Short mmCIF file of C-alpha atoms in Angstrom, two decimals:
data_model
loop_
_atom_site.label_atom_id
_atom_site.label_comp_id
_atom_site.label_asym_id
_atom_site.label_seq_id
_atom_site.Cartn_x
_atom_site.Cartn_y
_atom_site.Cartn_z
CA MET M 1 -75.61 58.12 -111.33
CA SER M 2 -72.80 56.07 -111.61
CA ILE M 3 -70.14 58.11 -109.47
CA ALA M 4 -73.32 59.05 -107.38
CA SER M 5 -75.18 55.29 -106.83
CA ASP M 6 -70.91 54.74 -105.20
CA LEU M 7 -71.69 57.57 -102.67
CA ILE M 8 -75.22 57.20 -101.85
CA ARG M 9 -74.72 52.97 -101.42
CA GLY M 10 -72.54 54.27 -97.99
CA HIS M 11 -75.47 55.24 -96.77
CA THR M 12 -77.99 52.60 -97.36
CA ASP M 13 -78.86 51.97 -94.71
CA THR M 14 -80.06 55.34 -93.15
CA ILE M 15 -82.13 55.42 -95.68
CA ILE M 16 -83.98 52.65 -95.26
CA LEU M 17 -83.61 53.58 -91.36
CA ALA M 18 -85.56 56.27 -92.25
CA HIS M 19 -88.30 55.35 -94.54
CA LEU M 20 -88.89 52.79 -91.73
CA LEU M 21 -89.37 56.01 -89.56
CA GLU M 22 -92.91 56.59 -91.82
CA GLY M 23 -94.11 53.65 -90.89
CA ASP M 24 -93.36 49.51 -91.28
CA SER M 25 -92.88 48.67 -95.32
CA TYR M 26 -91.76 46.07 -97.34
CA GLY M 27 -88.70 45.93 -100.32
CA TYR M 28 -90.29 46.92 -103.17
CA LYS M 29 -91.85 49.84 -101.52
CA ILE M 30 -89.01 51.12 -99.96
CA ASN M 31 -87.45 51.27 -103.41
CA LYS M 32 -90.02 52.63 -104.77
CA GLU M 33 -90.27 55.61 -102.51
CA ILE M 34 -86.72 55.85 -103.58
CA GLN M 35 -87.03 55.99 -107.08
CA ARG M 36 -90.33 58.54 -106.20
CA LYS M 37 -88.64 60.78 -104.28
CA THR M 38 -85.07 60.95 -106.45
CA SER M 39 -87.21 61.75 -109.91
CA GLN M 40 -85.98 58.24 -111.17
CA GLN M 41 -82.35 59.71 -109.97
CA TYR M 42 -81.91 56.59 -107.56
CA GLU M 43 -83.09 53.24 -107.39
CA LEU M 44 -81.19 50.50 -104.87
CA LYS M 45 -80.42 47.42 -106.90
CA GLU M 46 -82.59 44.18 -104.44
CA ALA M 47 -79.02 42.51 -103.13
CA THR M 48 -77.83 45.82 -101.72
CA LEU M 49 -81.52 46.55 -100.40
CA TYR M 50 -81.54 42.59 -99.01
CA THR M 51 -78.25 42.84 -97.77
CA ALA M 52 -78.53 45.75 -95.85
CA PHE M 53 -82.17 44.49 -94.59
CA ARG M 54 -79.99 41.00 -92.99
CA ARG M 55 -77.89 42.98 -92.11
CA LEU M 56 -79.90 45.68 -89.76
CA GLU M 57 -81.98 42.94 -88.73
CA GLU M 58 -78.90 40.93 -87.14
CA ALA M 59 -77.88 44.13 -85.28
CA GLY M 60 -81.54 44.66 -83.72
CA CYS M 61 -82.90 47.79 -85.71
CA ILE M 62 -85.28 46.57 -87.70
CA SER M 63 -87.63 42.92 -87.21
CA SER M 64 -89.49 41.93 -89.35
CA TYR M 65 -92.71 39.88 -90.17
CA TRP M 66 -94.73 38.57 -92.63
CA GLY M 67 -97.67 40.21 -93.60
CA ASN M 68 -101.44 38.49 -94.68
CA GLU M 69 -102.03 40.32 -97.81
CA LEU M 70 -105.73 38.43 -99.15
CA THR M 71 -104.00 38.66 -102.76
CA GLY M 72 -101.69 35.62 -102.49
CA ALA M 73 -98.77 38.01 -102.72
CA ARG M 74 -96.62 36.96 -99.41
CA ARG M 75 -94.43 39.40 -98.53
CA ARG M 76 -92.57 40.68 -95.58
CA TYR M 77 -92.72 43.88 -93.93
CA TYR M 78 -90.11 45.65 -91.77
CA SER M 79 -90.57 47.83 -88.98
CA ILE M 80 -88.05 50.32 -86.87
CA THR M 81 -87.26 49.39 -83.17
CA PRO M 82 -86.25 51.73 -80.45
CA GLU M 83 -82.61 50.88 -81.18
CA GLY M 84 -82.45 51.20 -84.95
CA GLU M 85 -84.08 55.26 -84.14
CA ARG M 86 -81.10 55.01 -82.00
CA THR M 87 -79.05 54.10 -85.00
CA TYR M 88 -81.14 56.36 -86.94
CA GLU M 89 -80.03 59.45 -85.59
CA ARG M 90 -76.77 58.62 -84.91
CA LEU M 91 -76.10 57.99 -88.88
CA LYS M 92 -77.94 61.04 -89.26
CA GLU M 93 -75.45 63.27 -87.19
CA GLU M 94 -72.59 61.65 -88.39
CA TRP M 95 -73.08 62.40 -92.20
CA ASN M 96 -74.16 66.05 -91.04
CA THR M 97 -70.22 66.48 -89.59
CA ALA M 98 -69.00 64.77 -93.36
CA LYS M 99 -70.69 67.31 -95.23
CA GLN M 100 -69.43 69.78 -93.43
CA LEU M 101 -66.64 68.92 -93.35
CA ILE M 102 -66.03 67.35 -96.93
CA ASP M 103 -67.53 70.82 -97.66
CA ILE M 104 -64.62 72.88 -96.42
CA LEU M 105 -61.85 70.52 -98.04
CA ILE M 106 -63.46 70.02 -101.58
CA GLN M 107 -63.26 74.23 -101.47
CA SER M 108 -60.89 75.55 -103.46
CA LYS M 109 -59.22 78.86 -103.30
CA LYS M 110 -58.66 79.62 -107.04
CA GLU M 111 -62.72 78.73 -106.92
CA ASP M 112 -63.32 81.39 -103.82
CA ALA M 113 -61.37 84.09 -106.43
CA ALA M 114 -63.53 83.12 -109.20
CA ASP M 115 -66.97 83.58 -106.85
CA GLY M 116 -65.73 86.85 -105.34
CA LYS M 117 -65.41 88.55 -108.58
CA MET Z 1 -92.98 35.54 -117.42
CA GLU Z 2 -93.72 34.81 -113.90
CA ASN Z 3 -92.52 31.93 -114.26
CA ARG Z 4 -89.56 32.57 -115.84
CA LEU Z 5 -88.23 35.25 -112.97
CA ARG Z 6 -88.99 32.46 -110.76
CA GLU Z 7 -86.56 30.39 -112.59
CA TYR Z 8 -83.90 33.33 -112.58
CA MET Z 9 -84.41 33.30 -109.12
CA ASP Z 10 -84.05 29.34 -108.92
CA ASP Z 11 -80.68 29.73 -110.74
CA LEU Z 12 -79.43 32.73 -109.31
CA PHE Z 13 -79.91 30.36 -105.33
CA GLY Z 14 -78.72 27.55 -107.67
CA GLU Z 15 -76.16 26.56 -105.19
CA ILE Z 16 -77.25 27.86 -101.66
CA PRO Z 17 -78.72 25.05 -99.35
CA PRO Z 18 -82.17 25.30 -99.41
CA THR Z 19 -82.46 26.58 -95.35
CA LYS Z 20 -85.53 28.60 -94.06
CA GLN Z 21 -83.62 31.52 -94.10
CA ALA Z 22 -82.97 31.27 -98.30
CA VAL Z 23 -86.05 30.30 -99.08
CA GLU Z 24 -87.87 32.92 -97.21
CA LEU Z 25 -84.86 35.37 -98.93
CA LYS Z 26 -85.65 33.98 -102.81
CA GLU Z 27 -89.36 34.65 -101.97
CA GLU Z 28 -89.16 38.09 -100.66
CA ILE Z 29 -86.62 39.24 -104.08
CA LEU Z 30 -89.10 37.26 -105.72
CA GLN Z 31 -91.79 38.95 -105.31
CA ASN Z 32 -90.01 42.27 -105.12
CA LEU Z 33 -89.36 41.03 -109.11
CA ILE Z 34 -92.51 40.57 -109.53
CA ASP Z 35 -93.90 43.75 -107.91
CA LYS Z 36 -91.62 45.62 -110.38
CA TYR Z 37 -92.43 43.14 -113.47
CA HIS Z 38 -95.72 44.52 -113.05
CA ASP Z 39 -95.18 48.12 -112.74
CA LEU Z 40 -93.13 48.06 -115.61
CA LEU Z 41 -95.75 46.89 -117.47
CA ALA Z 42 -98.06 49.00 -116.60
CA GLU Z 43 -95.94 51.79 -117.42
CA GLY Z 44 -96.14 50.48 -121.25
CA LYS Z 45 -93.18 48.19 -121.41
CA SER Z 46 -92.76 45.31 -123.92
CA PRO Z 47 -93.38 42.20 -121.47
CA GLU Z 48 -89.62 41.03 -122.65
CA ALA Z 49 -88.08 44.37 -122.14
CA ALA Z 50 -89.94 44.48 -118.10
CA PHE Z 51 -88.00 41.24 -117.38
CA ASN Z 52 -84.72 42.31 -118.60
CA ILE Z 53 -85.15 45.46 -116.23
CA SER Z 54 -86.76 43.50 -113.29
CA VAL Z 55 -83.43 40.89 -113.71
CA ALA Z 56 -81.39 44.08 -114.26
CA SER Z 57 -82.43 45.28 -111.33
CA VAL Z 58 -81.36 42.66 -108.76
CA GLY Z 59 -78.10 43.02 -109.31
CA ASP Z 60 -74.52 42.13 -107.66
CA VAL Z 61 -75.95 38.87 -104.64
CA ASP Z 62 -72.67 37.49 -103.39
CA GLU Z 63 -72.79 38.94 -101.00
CA LEU Z 64 -76.42 38.45 -99.59
CA LEU Z 65 -75.40 35.20 -100.41
CA SER Z 66 -72.38 34.23 -99.18
CA GLY Z 67 -73.86 36.04 -95.72
CA LEU Z 68 -75.94 32.10 -95.88
CA THR Z 69 -73.56 29.95 -96.67
CA ALA Z 70 -71.50 31.37 -93.91
CA GLY Z 71 -73.43 29.80 -91.12
CA TYR Z 72 -73.81 26.25 -92.94
CA THR Z 73 -71.68 23.99 -92.03
CA PRO Z 74 -73.19 19.86 -92.61
CA HIS Z 75 -71.02 18.35 -90.77
CA PRO Z 76 -69.22 20.02 -88.12
CA CYS Z 77 -65.41 18.43 -87.61
CA GLN Z 78 -65.54 17.81 -83.52
CA ASP Z 79 -69.05 16.46 -84.26
CA GLN Z 80 -68.24 13.55 -86.43
CA GLU Z 81 -65.03 13.02 -84.02
CA THR Z 82 -67.47 12.43 -80.98
CA TYR Z 83 -69.46 10.93 -83.43
CA ILE Z 84 -67.32 7.94 -84.98
CA LYS Z 85 -66.07 7.48 -80.67
CA GLN Z 86 -69.72 7.15 -80.15
CA LYS Z 87 -70.60 4.76 -82.83
CA ARG Z 88 -67.85 2.00 -81.64
CA LYS Z 89 -68.78 2.57 -78.20
CA SER Z 90 -71.89 1.35 -79.23
CA ALA Z 91 -70.38 -1.50 -81.60
CA LEU Z 92 -68.19 -2.61 -78.36
CA LEU Z 93 -71.74 -3.04 -76.24
CA PHE Z 94 -73.54 -4.46 -79.23
CA SER Z 95 -71.12 -7.45 -79.94
CA THR Z 96 -70.05 -7.84 -76.34
CA SER Z 97 -73.78 -9.29 -75.57
CA ILE Z 98 -73.90 -10.89 -78.89
CA MET Z 99 -71.08 -12.95 -77.33
CA LEU Z 100 -72.72 -13.17 -73.83
CA TYR Z 101 -75.92 -14.63 -75.75
CA ILE Z 102 -73.66 -17.46 -77.42
CA LEU Z 103 -71.78 -18.23 -74.30
CA CYS Z 104 -75.11 -18.34 -72.10
CA VAL Z 105 -75.02 -22.46 -72.45
CA LEU Z 106 -70.94 -22.98 -71.77
CA PRO Z 107 -71.84 -22.26 -67.24
CA VAL Z 108 -74.45 -24.85 -67.57
CA ILE Z 109 -73.03 -27.20 -69.73
CA ILE Z 110 -69.73 -27.26 -67.13
CA ALA Z 111 -71.40 -26.90 -64.09
CA ASP Z 112 -73.61 -30.48 -65.04
CA SER Z 113 -70.46 -32.28 -65.83
CA VAL Z 114 -69.12 -31.27 -62.72
CA GLY Z 115 -72.48 -32.16 -60.40
CA TYR Z 116 -73.89 -28.37 -60.09
CA ASP Z 117 -76.83 -27.91 -62.43
CA ILE Z 118 -78.52 -25.24 -60.55
CA ILE Z 119 -75.38 -22.66 -60.57
CA GLY Z 120 -74.88 -23.22 -63.85
CA VAL Z 121 -78.50 -22.21 -65.10
CA CYS Z 122 -78.35 -19.24 -62.60
CA LEU Z 123 -74.92 -17.88 -64.38
CA MET Z 124 -76.95 -18.54 -67.69
CA PHE Z 125 -79.72 -15.70 -66.48
CA LEU Z 126 -77.24 -14.12 -65.00
CA MET Z 127 -75.27 -13.66 -68.41
CA ILE Z 128 -78.80 -13.42 -70.45
CA ALA Z 129 -79.92 -10.92 -68.34
CA THR Z 130 -76.32 -9.11 -68.54
CA ALA Z 131 -76.32 -9.57 -72.87
CA THR Z 132 -79.59 -7.73 -72.69
CA GLY Z 133 -79.11 -4.92 -70.78
CA LEU Z 134 -75.93 -3.81 -72.76
CA LEU Z 135 -78.66 -4.29 -75.61
CA ILE Z 136 -81.02 -2.05 -74.78
CA TYR Z 137 -78.42 0.42 -72.60
CA ASN Z 138 -76.50 0.33 -75.90
CA HIS Z 139 -79.80 1.59 -77.83
CA MET Z 140 -80.32 4.29 -75.48
CA THR Z 141 -77.50 6.27 -75.78
CA ARG Z 142 -76.53 5.84 -78.81
CA PRO Z 143 -76.25 8.99 -81.07
CA ARG Z 144 -78.90 10.81 -82.34
CA TYR Z 145 -79.03 12.35 -85.75
CA ALA Z 146 -78.43 16.25 -84.23
CA ALA Z 147 -76.90 17.86 -86.84
CA ASN Z 148 -79.84 19.65 -88.39
CA ASP Z 149 -78.93 22.56 -90.46
CA GLY Z 150 -82.40 23.98 -91.10
CA THR Z 151 -82.52 22.58 -94.05
CA ILE Z 152 -86.00 21.12 -94.52
CA ILE Z 153 -84.03 17.58 -95.28
CA GLY Z 154 -83.00 17.75 -91.91
CA ASP Z 155 -86.19 18.60 -90.01
CA PHE Z 156 -87.28 15.34 -91.57
CA ARG Z 157 -83.92 12.81 -90.98
CA GLU Z 158 -84.80 14.36 -87.12
CA TRP Z 159 -88.34 13.02 -87.12
CA GLN Z 160 -87.68 9.63 -89.16
CA GLU Z 161 -84.92 9.27 -86.51
CA TYR Z 162 -86.68 10.20 -84.17
CA ASN Z 163 -90.10 7.68 -85.25
CA SER Z 164 -87.57 4.64 -86.61
CA GLY Z 165 -85.72 4.89 -82.87
CA SER Z 166 -88.52 4.33 -80.66
CA ARG Z 167 -88.89 1.60 -83.47
CA GLN Z 168 -85.82 -0.05 -83.03
CA THR Z 169 -86.48 0.37 -77.96
CA PHE Z 170 -89.36 -1.82 -79.05
CA ARG Z 171 -87.93 -4.38 -81.56
CA ALA Z 172 -85.03 -4.63 -79.12
CA VAL Z 173 -87.47 -5.36 -76.13
CA ASN Z 174 -89.04 -7.80 -78.37
CA SER Z 175 -86.54 -10.34 -79.31
CA ALA Z 176 -85.44 -9.93 -75.94
CA VAL Z 177 -88.25 -11.54 -74.15
CA TRP Z 178 -89.07 -14.10 -76.40
CA THR Z 179 -85.68 -15.09 -75.87
CA LEU Z 180 -86.29 -15.00 -72.48
CA ALA Z 181 -89.45 -16.99 -72.71
CA THR Z 182 -88.05 -19.39 -75.28
CA VAL Z 183 -85.24 -20.24 -73.31
CA LEU Z 184 -87.13 -20.40 -70.27
CA TYR Z 185 -89.35 -23.03 -72.01
CA LEU Z 186 -86.64 -25.15 -72.43
CA ILE Z 187 -84.95 -24.58 -69.47
CA ILE Z 188 -88.33 -25.30 -67.34
CA SER Z 189 -89.53 -27.71 -69.47
CA PHE Z 190 -86.24 -30.14 -69.51
CA SER Z 191 -86.34 -29.58 -65.82
CA THR Z 192 -90.10 -30.52 -64.69
CA MET Z 193 -90.90 -32.92 -68.38
CA ARG Z 194 -93.86 -31.57 -68.02
CA TRP Z 195 -94.65 -30.69 -71.54
CA ASN Z 196 -98.20 -30.45 -71.20
CA VAL Z 197 -98.07 -27.33 -69.30
CA THR Z 198 -94.37 -25.70 -70.21
CA TRP Z 199 -95.98 -23.90 -73.07
CA ILE Z 200 -97.97 -21.86 -71.28
CA ILE Z 201 -95.13 -19.63 -71.39
CA PHE Z 202 -95.73 -18.66 -74.61
CA LEU Z 203 -98.96 -17.27 -73.84
CA ILE Z 204 -97.45 -15.26 -70.97
CA ALA Z 205 -94.86 -13.86 -73.45
CA ALA Z 206 -97.04 -12.92 -76.10
CA ALA Z 207 -98.98 -11.27 -73.25
CA VAL Z 208 -95.81 -9.28 -72.24
CA GLN Z 209 -94.57 -8.02 -75.11
CA SER Z 210 -98.83 -6.46 -75.83
CA ILE Z 211 -97.53 -4.76 -72.85
CA ILE Z 212 -95.11 -3.60 -73.55
CA ARG Z 213 -95.99 -2.51 -76.78
CA ALA Z 214 -99.08 -0.26 -74.82
CA ALA Z 215 -97.17 1.09 -73.08
CA PHE Z 216 -94.82 2.69 -75.80
CA GLU Z 217 -98.12 3.80 -77.39
CA LEU Z 218 -98.72 5.49 -74.22
CA ARG Z 219 -95.39 7.56 -74.35
CA LYS Z 220 -95.73 8.71 -77.59
#
């Protein structure tokens, strides 16, 4: 998880935006979803998660409000803005391009030859 | 154990000024940790293990916290400079008016020795009026505590400043009323020698004071 997590951390914004596209949510719920989807292989640190929230909110990609739970626990919910949806599309496009390029670049000929046999 | 999580967060935010933003962020992360802690307990972890896992999941908060301290400058230099300048101006106005109060008897004494007592009295009133005007002007233009940094303390100071501000104006006007009343009383009494009637001036002064107080209350 250590090296992979560095790679994934660069896409925290995209991951958060993708989750908010499905509906408003709060920090812990998003993190739990991430854990569930990755079968406990990946989990965001709180610090990373909330830094990303602040950054996205400042950029106008998400907005937040305090929920009024009846059970004492006060949670801050986040929802995606139209600007955030555009950003999500752009980031996803960028990642797809990068993924293709990296796939091409890290392919070694030796391996290709081995595959060919 | 929830208290221990709270303590841990308090510790983490120890050096951070308690702005609204910081307090909310702390509350938000704490709620997150409490949720996680309870989930871990439900999974069958021991309280100690659950606490440790929750705390470990916070990670490196330096970047997050530096974002909170970055916008926080308690006393911007330029504000401080203008504040000192205004303070100096205010001190000058204040001492000038006190000087006028002290010197206002001089024209009376001088004019009296020459023989024009009316001019002396007029000059004295002019000086008193100028001094009082200066005092009130000084009070109204005095620099306020404007550096509200978003902390609760800042809000409180502003509120305090606002309250004591209107109280001080009231006191200034009040003392002017009584000084004027005393001066009027002495002058009229000495010039007419009708001491049996002139004390009524103090009753009038009391009435004026009540009217001023009412005006202040209404303005609030």
